Coordinates of C-alpha atoms and ligand atoms in Angstrom, one line a residue:
M1 CA -0.2 -0.3 0.2
K2 CA 1.4 3.5 -0.7
T3 CA 1.6 6.3 1.4
I4 CA 0.7 9.5 0.1
K5 CA 0.3 13.1 1.4
I6 CA -3.0 14.6 0.1
S7 CA -1.5 16.6 -2.1
Q8 CA -1.1 13.4 -4.3
A9 CA -5.0 12.5 -3.5
K10 CA -5.9 13.4 -7.2
S11 CA -3.5 11.5 -8.7
S12 CA -3.8 8.8 -6.7
Q13 CA -7.1 7.5 -7.0
D14 CA -9.3 4.1 -6.9
I15 CA -6.1 2.7 -5.3
R16 CA -5.6 1.7 -1.7
V17 CA -3.5 4.8 0.2
R18 CA -2.4 5.7 3.2
I19 CA -2.6 8.7 4.9
S20 CA -1.8 10.2 8.0
G21 CA -2.8 13.7 9.1
W22 CA -4.6 16.0 11.3
L23 CA -8.9 15.5 12.3
H24 CA -9.3 18.9 11.4
R25 CA -12.8 18.7 11.4
V26 CA -15.8 16.2 12.8
V27 CA -18.4 16.9 9.9
K28 CA -21.0 14.4 10.7
P29 CA -20.5 11.6 13.6
E30 CA -23.0 9.0 13.3
K31 CA -23.0 5.4 15.5
N32 CA -21.6 3.5 11.9
L33 CA -20.6 6.2 10.2
V34 CA -18.0 9.8 10.8
T35 CA -17.6 11.9 8.6
V36 CA -14.2 13.9 8.8
I37 CA -11.8 16.5 7.3
I38 CA -8.3 16.1 7.2
R39 CA -5.5 17.4 6.7
D40 CA -1.6 17.3 6.4
G41 CA -0.1 20.5 5.8
T42 CA -0.3 19.8 2.5
G43 CA -4.1 19.8 1.8
Y44 CA -7.5 19.1 3.2
L45 CA -9.1 16.4 2.4
Q46 CA -13.0 14.6 3.3
A47 CA -13.1 11.1 4.7
I48 CA -15.2 8.4 5.4
L49 CA -15.0 5.7 7.9
N50 CA -17.6 3.3 7.8
D51 CA -16.2 -0.3 7.7
K52 CA -16.5 -2.8 10.1
K53 CA -12.8 -2.3 11.3
C54 CA -13.2 1.3 12.0
Q55 CA -16.3 0.4 13.9
A56 CA -13.9 -1.7 15.8
N57 CA -12.1 1.5 17.6
N58 CA -13.7 3.7 19.5
N59 CA -15.3 6.7 17.7
I60 CA -15.5 9.4 20.9
Q61 CA -12.2 9.2 20.3
L62 CA -12.1 11.0 17.2
T63 CA -11.8 14.5 18.5
P64 CA -10.8 17.4 16.3
E65 CA -6.9 17.9 16.5
S66 CA -6.4 14.5 16.9
T67 CA -3.7 12.4 15.0
I68 CA -4.7 9.7 13.0
T69 CA -3.6 7.2 10.5
L70 CA -6.5 6.3 8.2
C71 CA -6.4 3.3 5.3
G72 CA -8.9 3.2 2.2
V73 CA -9.3 4.4 -1.5
I74 CA -10.1 7.7 -2.9
T75 CA -12.7 8.0 -5.0
K76 CA -14.5 11.1 -7.1
V77 CA -17.7 12.5 -6.1
P78 CA -20.4 13.6 -8.1
E79 CA -19.9 17.6 -7.7
E80 CA -24.0 18.1 -6.6
R81 CA -22.4 17.2 -3.3
S82 CA -20.2 20.2 -2.9
V83 CA -17.1 17.8 -1.3
P84 CA -14.1 19.9 -1.5
G85 CA -12.2 19.2 -3.9
G86 CA -14.8 16.8 -5.4
L87 CA -12.9 13.8 -3.4
E88 CA -13.8 11.5 -1.1
F89 CA -11.3 9.3 1.4
V90 CA -12.9 5.8 2.1
C91 CA -11.8 4.2 4.8
D92 CA -11.4 0.6 5.6
Y93 CA -9.2 1.3 8.2
W94 CA -8.1 4.0 10.3
K95 CA -5.7 3.9 13.6
L96 CA -5.4 6.9 16.0
I97 CA -2.0 7.8 16.7
G98 CA -2.6 11.0 19.3
S99 CA -6.4 12.4 20.6
A100 CA -6.9 15.8 21.4
P101 CA -8.6 17.3 24.2
A102 CA -13.2 17.6 23.6
G103 CA -14.4 20.3 21.7
G104 CA -10.7 20.7 20.0
I105 CA -8.8 24.3 19.2
E106 CA -12.5 25.8 19.7
A107 CA -13.1 24.8 22.9
V108 CA -9.8 27.0 24.0
I109 CA -10.1 29.7 21.6
K110 CA -13.9 30.9 21.7
Q111 CA -15.5 33.5 19.2
G112 CA -14.5 37.0 20.4
A113 CA -11.6 35.6 22.4
S114 CA -9.2 38.7 23.4
V115 CA -6.5 39.2 21.4
D116 CA -4.3 38.2 24.6
T117 CA -5.8 34.6 24.1
L118 CA -4.9 34.6 20.9
L119 CA -1.7 35.5 21.3
D120 CA -1.3 33.4 24.4
N121 CA -2.6 30.3 22.4
R122 CA -0.4 30.8 19.1
H123 CA 0.4 27.5 18.9
L124 CA -2.8 26.3 18.2
V125 CA -3.8 29.8 16.2
V126 CA -1.6 28.6 13.7
R127 CA -3.8 25.4 12.4
N128 CA -6.4 27.4 11.4
E129 CA -7.1 27.8 7.5
E130 CA -6.2 31.4 7.3
T131 CA -3.1 31.2 9.9
S132 CA -1.5 28.4 8.0
K133 CA -2.6 29.8 4.6
I134 CA -0.5 33.1 5.6
L135 CA 2.9 31.3 6.8
K136 CA 2.4 28.9 3.8
V137 CA 3.0 32.7 1.7
Q138 CA 5.2 33.4 3.7
S139 CA 7.8 30.2 3.1
H140 CA 6.8 30.1 -0.8
V141 CA 7.9 34.2 -0.6
L142 CA 11.0 33.4 1.0
H143 CA 11.3 30.9 -2.0
A144 CA 11.6 33.4 -4.4
I145 CA 13.4 35.9 -2.5
R146 CA 16.1 33.1 -2.8
N147 CA 15.3 32.5 -6.6
H148 CA 15.5 36.2 -7.4
F149 CA 18.9 36.9 -6.2
F150 CA 20.5 33.9 -7.1
E151 CA 19.7 34.6 -10.9
R152 CA 20.5 37.9 -10.3
D153 CA 24.4 36.7 -9.4
C154 CA 23.9 37.5 -5.7
H155 CA 24.6 35.1 -2.9
E156 CA 23.3 34.4 0.2
V157 CA 25.6 35.0 3.4
T158 CA 24.8 34.3 7.3
P159 CA 26.0 37.4 9.4
P160 CA 26.0 37.4 12.9
C161 CA 23.7 38.5 15.4
L162 CA 25.4 39.3 17.7
V163 CA 27.2 42.8 17.2
Q164 CA 29.6 45.1 18.7
F165 CA 27.4 48.1 17.9
D166 CA 24.4 49.7 17.3
F167 CA 24.3 50.4 13.8
E168 CA 21.3 52.2 12.7
C169 CA 22.1 54.8 16.0
C170 CA 18.3 54.4 16.6
G171 CA 19.4 53.6 20.3
S172 CA 16.6 50.5 20.9
A173 CA 19.1 47.9 20.0
F174 CA 18.7 45.3 22.4
D175 CA 22.3 45.2 25.1
I176 CA 23.6 41.0 26.0
N177 CA 25.4 40.5 28.4
Y178 CA 27.7 38.6 26.5
F179 CA 30.8 36.9 28.4
G180 CA 31.1 40.2 30.8
K181 CA 30.8 42.7 27.9
Q182 CA 27.9 44.5 26.3
V183 CA 27.3 43.2 22.7
Y184 CA 23.7 43.8 21.0
L185 CA 21.9 42.1 19.2
S186 CA 22.1 43.2 16.0
P187 CA 18.9 46.0 14.4
S188 CA 20.7 45.5 11.1
N189 CA 23.0 43.3 8.8
E190 CA 24.4 45.8 6.8
P191 CA 27.8 46.7 7.5
Y192 CA 28.5 43.0 7.3
L193 CA 27.0 42.7 3.4
E194 CA 29.5 45.6 2.8
M195 CA 32.1 43.3 4.5
C196 CA 31.3 40.7 1.8
L197 CA 31.0 42.8 -1.2
P198 CA 35.2 42.6 -2.0
A199 CA 34.8 39.1 -1.2
L200 CA 31.5 37.4 -3.1
G201 CA 30.4 40.3 -4.8
N202 CA 26.7 41.3 -4.3
V203 CA 25.5 39.8 -1.6
F204 CA 21.8 39.3 0.8
C205 CA 21.2 37.7 4.0
I206 CA 17.5 36.3 5.6
S207 CA 18.3 36.9 8.9
K208 CA 16.7 38.4 11.7
S209 CA 17.0 41.7 13.6
Y210 CA 16.4 43.2 17.0
R211 CA 14.6 46.5 17.9
A212 CA 13.8 47.5 21.8
E213 CA 10.3 49.0 20.2
Q214 CA 9.1 50.7 22.9
R215 CA 5.9 51.2 21.1
I216 CA 2.9 49.1 20.3
T217 CA 1.9 49.7 16.3
R218 CA 0.7 47.8 14.1
R219 CA 3.7 47.3 12.0
H220 CA 6.7 47.2 14.9
L221 CA 8.0 44.1 16.2
A222 CA 11.0 43.9 18.3
E223 CA 12.0 41.2 15.9
F224 CA 11.8 40.3 12.5
T225 CA 12.9 38.8 8.9
H226 CA 15.1 41.4 7.2
V227 CA 16.0 40.8 3.6
Q228 CA 18.8 42.8 3.2
T229 CA 21.3 43.1 0.2
Q230 CA 24.5 45.1 -0.8
Y231 CA 25.2 46.5 -4.3
G232 CA 28.8 46.7 -5.6
F233 CA 29.5 49.7 -8.3
I234 CA 25.8 51.5 -8.2
T235 CA 24.2 54.5 -8.0
F236 CA 21.3 55.7 -6.2
N237 CA 19.2 55.4 -9.2
D238 CA 20.5 51.5 -9.8
L239 CA 19.4 51.0 -6.3
L240 CA 15.9 52.7 -6.8
D241 CA 15.5 50.6 -10.4
Y242 CA 16.7 47.1 -7.7
M243 CA 14.2 47.5 -5.6
E244 CA 11.2 47.7 -8.5
D245 CA 12.8 45.0 -9.9
F246 CA 12.9 42.9 -6.5
I247 CA 9.3 44.0 -5.6
C248 CA 7.4 42.5 -9.5
D249 CA 10.1 39.8 -9.3
V250 CA 8.9 38.2 -6.3
V251 CA 5.8 39.1 -6.4
D252 CA 5.3 37.9 -10.0
K253 CA 6.6 34.3 -9.0
V254 CA 4.8 34.2 -6.0
M255 CA 2.1 34.6 -7.7
K256 CA 2.9 32.0 -10.1
S257 CA 3.7 28.9 -7.6
T258 CA 0.5 27.6 -5.3
A259 CA 1.1 29.9 -3.0
G260 CA -0.7 32.3 -5.8
Q261 CA -4.2 31.4 -4.7
F262 CA -3.8 31.5 -1.1
I263 CA -3.2 35.3 -1.8
K264 CA -6.1 35.3 -4.2
D265 CA -8.1 33.8 -1.1
L266 CA -6.6 36.7 1.7
N267 CA -6.6 39.3 -0.7
P268 CA -9.5 39.5 -3.4
D269 CA -8.9 42.7 -4.4
F270 CA -4.5 42.4 -4.8
K271 CA -3.6 43.7 -8.2
F272 CA -0.4 43.5 -9.1
P273 CA 2.2 46.4 -8.5
K274 CA 2.3 48.4 -11.9
R275 CA 6.0 49.4 -13.2
P276 CA 7.7 52.4 -12.8
F277 CA 7.4 53.0 -9.3
R278 CA 6.0 56.3 -8.5
R279 CA 9.4 58.7 -7.3
M280 CA 8.6 60.9 -4.8
D281 CA 11.0 63.2 -3.1
Y282 CA 10.7 64.1 0.8
T283 CA 10.3 67.7 -0.5
E284 CA 7.5 66.6 -2.5
A285 CA 6.5 65.0 0.2
I286 CA 6.4 67.5 2.6
A287 CA 4.3 69.4 -0.1
Y288 CA 1.6 66.8 -1.0
L289 CA 0.9 66.6 3.0
K290 CA 0.0 70.2 3.1
E291 CA -2.0 70.3 -0.5
H292 CA -3.8 67.1 1.5
G293 CA -4.4 68.3 4.8
I294 CA -2.8 65.7 6.4
T295 CA -0.9 66.9 9.3
K296 CA 0.7 65.8 13.0
Q297 CA -1.1 64.2 15.9
D298 CA -1.5 67.9 17.7
G299 CA -2.6 69.3 13.7
S300 CA 0.0 71.1 12.6
Y301 CA 1.4 70.6 9.3
Y302 CA 5.1 69.3 8.4
E303 CA 7.9 71.5 8.0
L304 CA 10.8 70.6 5.8
G305 CA 13.3 69.2 8.2
E306 CA 10.9 66.7 10.4
D307 CA 10.7 63.1 10.4
I308 CA 7.2 62.1 8.8
S309 CA 5.7 60.0 11.5
E310 CA 3.7 56.2 10.9
E311 CA 0.3 57.9 10.9
P312 CA 0.7 60.7 8.5
E313 CA 2.7 58.6 5.7
R314 CA 0.0 56.1 5.8
K315 CA -2.2 58.1 5.3
M316 CA -0.7 59.7 2.5
I317 CA 0.2 55.7 0.7
D318 CA -3.7 54.9 1.0
K319 CA -4.3 58.4 -1.1
I320 CA -1.7 57.6 -3.9
N321 CA -2.6 53.8 -3.2
E322 CA 0.3 52.7 -5.1
P323 CA 3.8 51.4 -4.7
L324 CA 5.9 54.7 -3.8
L325 CA 9.4 55.1 -4.0
L326 CA 10.1 58.0 -1.2
C327 CA 13.5 59.9 -1.9
R328 CA 16.2 61.7 -0.4
F329 CA 15.5 62.4 3.3
P330 CA 17.2 65.1 5.1
A331 CA 20.6 64.7 6.2
K332 CA 19.6 64.7 10.2
T333 CA 17.0 62.4 10.2
V334 CA 18.9 59.5 8.4
P335 CA 22.2 57.5 10.4
F336 CA 25.5 58.3 9.6
Y337 CA 26.7 56.3 7.0
I338 CA 24.2 57.9 4.1
P339 CA 26.0 60.3 2.1
T340 CA 24.4 63.4 0.8
C341 CA 23.0 64.0 -2.6
P342 CA 25.7 65.6 -4.7
E343 CA 22.9 68.0 -5.7
N344 CA 22.0 69.3 -2.7
R345 CA 23.9 68.5 0.8
E346 CA 20.9 69.3 2.9
Y347 CA 19.2 66.0 1.5
T348 CA 20.6 62.2 1.2
E349 CA 20.8 59.1 -1.2
S350 CA 18.4 57.6 0.8
V351 CA 15.0 56.0 0.3
D352 CA 11.7 54.1 1.6
L353 CA 9.6 52.0 0.2
L354 CA 5.9 52.8 0.8
M355 CA 2.7 50.3 0.3
P356 CA -1.0 51.1 0.5
N357 CA -2.5 49.5 3.6
V358 CA 0.8 49.5 5.6
G359 CA 3.5 51.9 5.0
E360 CA 7.2 51.8 4.9
I361 CA 8.3 48.1 3.4
A362 CA 11.2 48.6 2.6
G363 CA 14.2 51.0 3.3
G364 CA 17.6 51.3 1.4
S365 CA 20.1 53.9 0.5
T366 CA 24.2 54.4 -0.8
K367 CA 26.4 54.1 1.2
L368 CA 29.4 56.7 2.3
D369 CA 32.4 54.7 0.3
N370 CA 35.0 57.5 1.1
Y371 CA 37.5 56.8 4.4
E372 CA 37.7 60.9 5.4
E373 CA 33.7 61.2 5.0
L374 CA 32.9 58.5 6.6
L375 CA 35.7 59.0 9.7
E376 CA 33.8 62.8 9.8
A377 CA 30.7 61.3 9.8
Y378 CA 31.5 59.4 13.2
K379 CA 32.9 62.9 14.6
K380 CA 29.6 64.5 14.3
C381 CA 27.2 61.6 15.9
D382 CA 30.0 61.0 18.5
I383 CA 30.4 57.6 17.3
D384 CA 33.8 56.2 18.9
P385 CA 36.1 54.8 15.7
C386 CA 37.7 52.0 17.2
V387 CA 35.3 50.5 17.6
Y388 CA 34.0 50.2 13.6
Y389 CA 37.4 49.7 12.8
W390 CA 36.8 47.1 10.5
Y391 CA 34.2 48.8 8.8
S392 CA 36.2 52.1 8.1
D393 CA 39.1 49.7 6.7
L394 CA 36.6 49.0 4.3
R395 CA 36.8 52.1 2.7
K396 CA 40.4 51.9 3.3
Y397 CA 41.3 48.2 1.5
G398 CA 39.7 49.1 -2.0
T399 CA 36.2 51.2 -1.7
C400 CA 34.0 51.8 -4.3
P401 CA 30.0 53.5 -4.2
H402 CA 28.0 51.2 -3.4
G403 CA 24.8 50.8 -2.1
G404 CA 21.2 48.4 -1.0
Y405 CA 18.0 48.1 1.2
G406 CA 16.7 46.3 4.0
L407 CA 12.7 45.0 3.4
G408 CA 10.7 43.5 6.7
L409 CA 9.6 40.6 5.5
E410 CA 6.7 40.8 7.7
R411 CA 6.0 43.9 6.3
L412 CA 5.5 42.3 2.8
L413 CA 3.5 39.5 4.0
T414 CA 0.9 42.4 5.3
W415 CA 0.7 44.0 2.3
L416 CA 0.4 40.6 0.2
C417 CA -2.2 39.0 2.1
N418 CA -4.0 42.7 3.3
Q419 CA -3.7 42.0 7.2
H420 CA -4.0 44.9 9.6
N421 CA -1.9 44.0 12.0
I422 CA 1.7 42.5 11.8
R423 CA 1.5 40.2 14.2
D424 CA -1.2 37.8 11.8
V425 CA 1.5 37.3 10.0
C426 CA 4.3 36.7 12.3
L427 CA 4.4 33.0 13.8
C428 CA 4.9 33.8 16.9
P429 CA 5.3 37.8 17.3
R430 CA 7.9 39.6 19.4
F431 CA 7.0 42.5 20.8
I432 CA 6.9 45.3 24.2
D433 CA 6.0 42.4 27.0
R434 CA 5.2 39.5 24.7
C435 CA 7.9 37.0 23.9
S436 CA 6.2 33.7 24.9
P437 CA 4.8 31.1 22.8
Ligands
4AD1 O1 14.0 51.6 8.0 P1 15.5 50.6 8.0 O2 15.4 50.9 9.7 O3 16.8 50.3 7.4 C1 17.3 49.5 7.8 O4 17.3 48.9 8.8 C2 18.9 49.7 6.7 N1 20.2 49.6 7.7 C3 18.1 49.3 5.6 C4 19.2 49.4 4.0 O5 19.8 50.9 3.9 N2 19.8 48.4 4.2 O6 14.7 48.8 8.5 C5 14.6 48.2 7.1 C6 13.2 47.8 6.8 C7 12.0 48.7 7.4 O7 11.6 49.4 6.0 C8 10.5 48.3 7.6 O8 10.4 47.1 6.7 C9 12.1 46.9 8.4 O9 12.7 46.3 8.3 N3 11.8 47.1 9.9 C10 10.6 46.4 10.4 N4 9.6 45.7 10.3 C11 9.6 45.3 11.7 N5 9.2 46.1 13.0 C12 10.4 46.5 12.7 N6 10.6 47.0 14.3 C13 10.9 47.5 11.7 N7 11.9 48.1 12.3 C14 12.3 47.9 10.4

């Protein structure tokens, strides 16, 4: 007898097969006949347990979430019976592997359960159809991201998470006692990607970044999946083109994969991002906010030089309603490593990619590539150059114009799957006061 996964059910009809999985739902418990839906991660299948041998087991044990091995024959059912997938597994034998408490998950997570109950029971919530679809989309997105970079001759690297400086200078790096020395959980891996450029050429990484965010918002986590890349010998405009290419290619790959249908289910109005992406300078954005009556929380308008905060930024992008590359932020609002624009030293070669409903999903910039200018930048920001010795060395030993971007995978998923809160696309979200399950 062949052991199969549910995804193989269609091509395994009319022969005796074995399937193991979880009891997703008990549809119809009757004395000599039980109709159940089973799932195994590759799909869902209706199964009928109606043979004498089946009755030898105690039907009462068949509670949702129990694990079970079933043997029987998969057959096509007439359309009018509207069975999901049009197939039914008529079983002649089943064996309970592990039982679950009566009532299954629904007995723990009742209709209208609080956010905290849902989060405390994330280990059970992930089994529901919507959440498991989102996590499957994530898996396909990661696959597409890797293919995107490999097809463009980028090498994947795995930078350390324990680092000796808070590179983003955002003051929100977690510090750790590391054998009696203070180190940080990496808020971004960019300097390590820069380290790799001369050795491997263009590189990327997919790793966790950590930020001790004190606020609870729709889009901030304390631990997130950071997709970062670094390209050598590029200009700022090249960088904008690469970001646009990345989004369009990854979305295209995912929509063509089996996750395409999941995205359509989760986000029925999903529209493929239109190329070219609109590009807007920060200075134009300040004017746009004024023109459209979008203010700060205190009701006043943004002035040039001020950092645009999350909510007004989202109002703007929701109005624009298409991907936006927001460029050239003021020098005083960006980290030390970003160079100013040659045409106007008050602004920098920096960019955020904004998406409707979410706001910023990626941030990028070119990097200071001149040794003396980098030393000057440390001085301005009161940074001890000794700690950054190796970062500075990269400018000493064969520098080049370079740049890259960092994209928050969870924010990309929030946009793709049309979710309101970033926590809903994250396996086990980490944010202030939450580090479990
Ligand atoms: O804009 P950020 O801080 O930029 C950097 O880390 C740069 N070093 C990137 C670069 O130039 N290579 O972060 C990049 C992206 C953001 O656009 C956002 O998508 C995500 O990382 N991100 C977060 N996601 C969830 N929770 C948080 N607290 C995040 N902070 C940043």
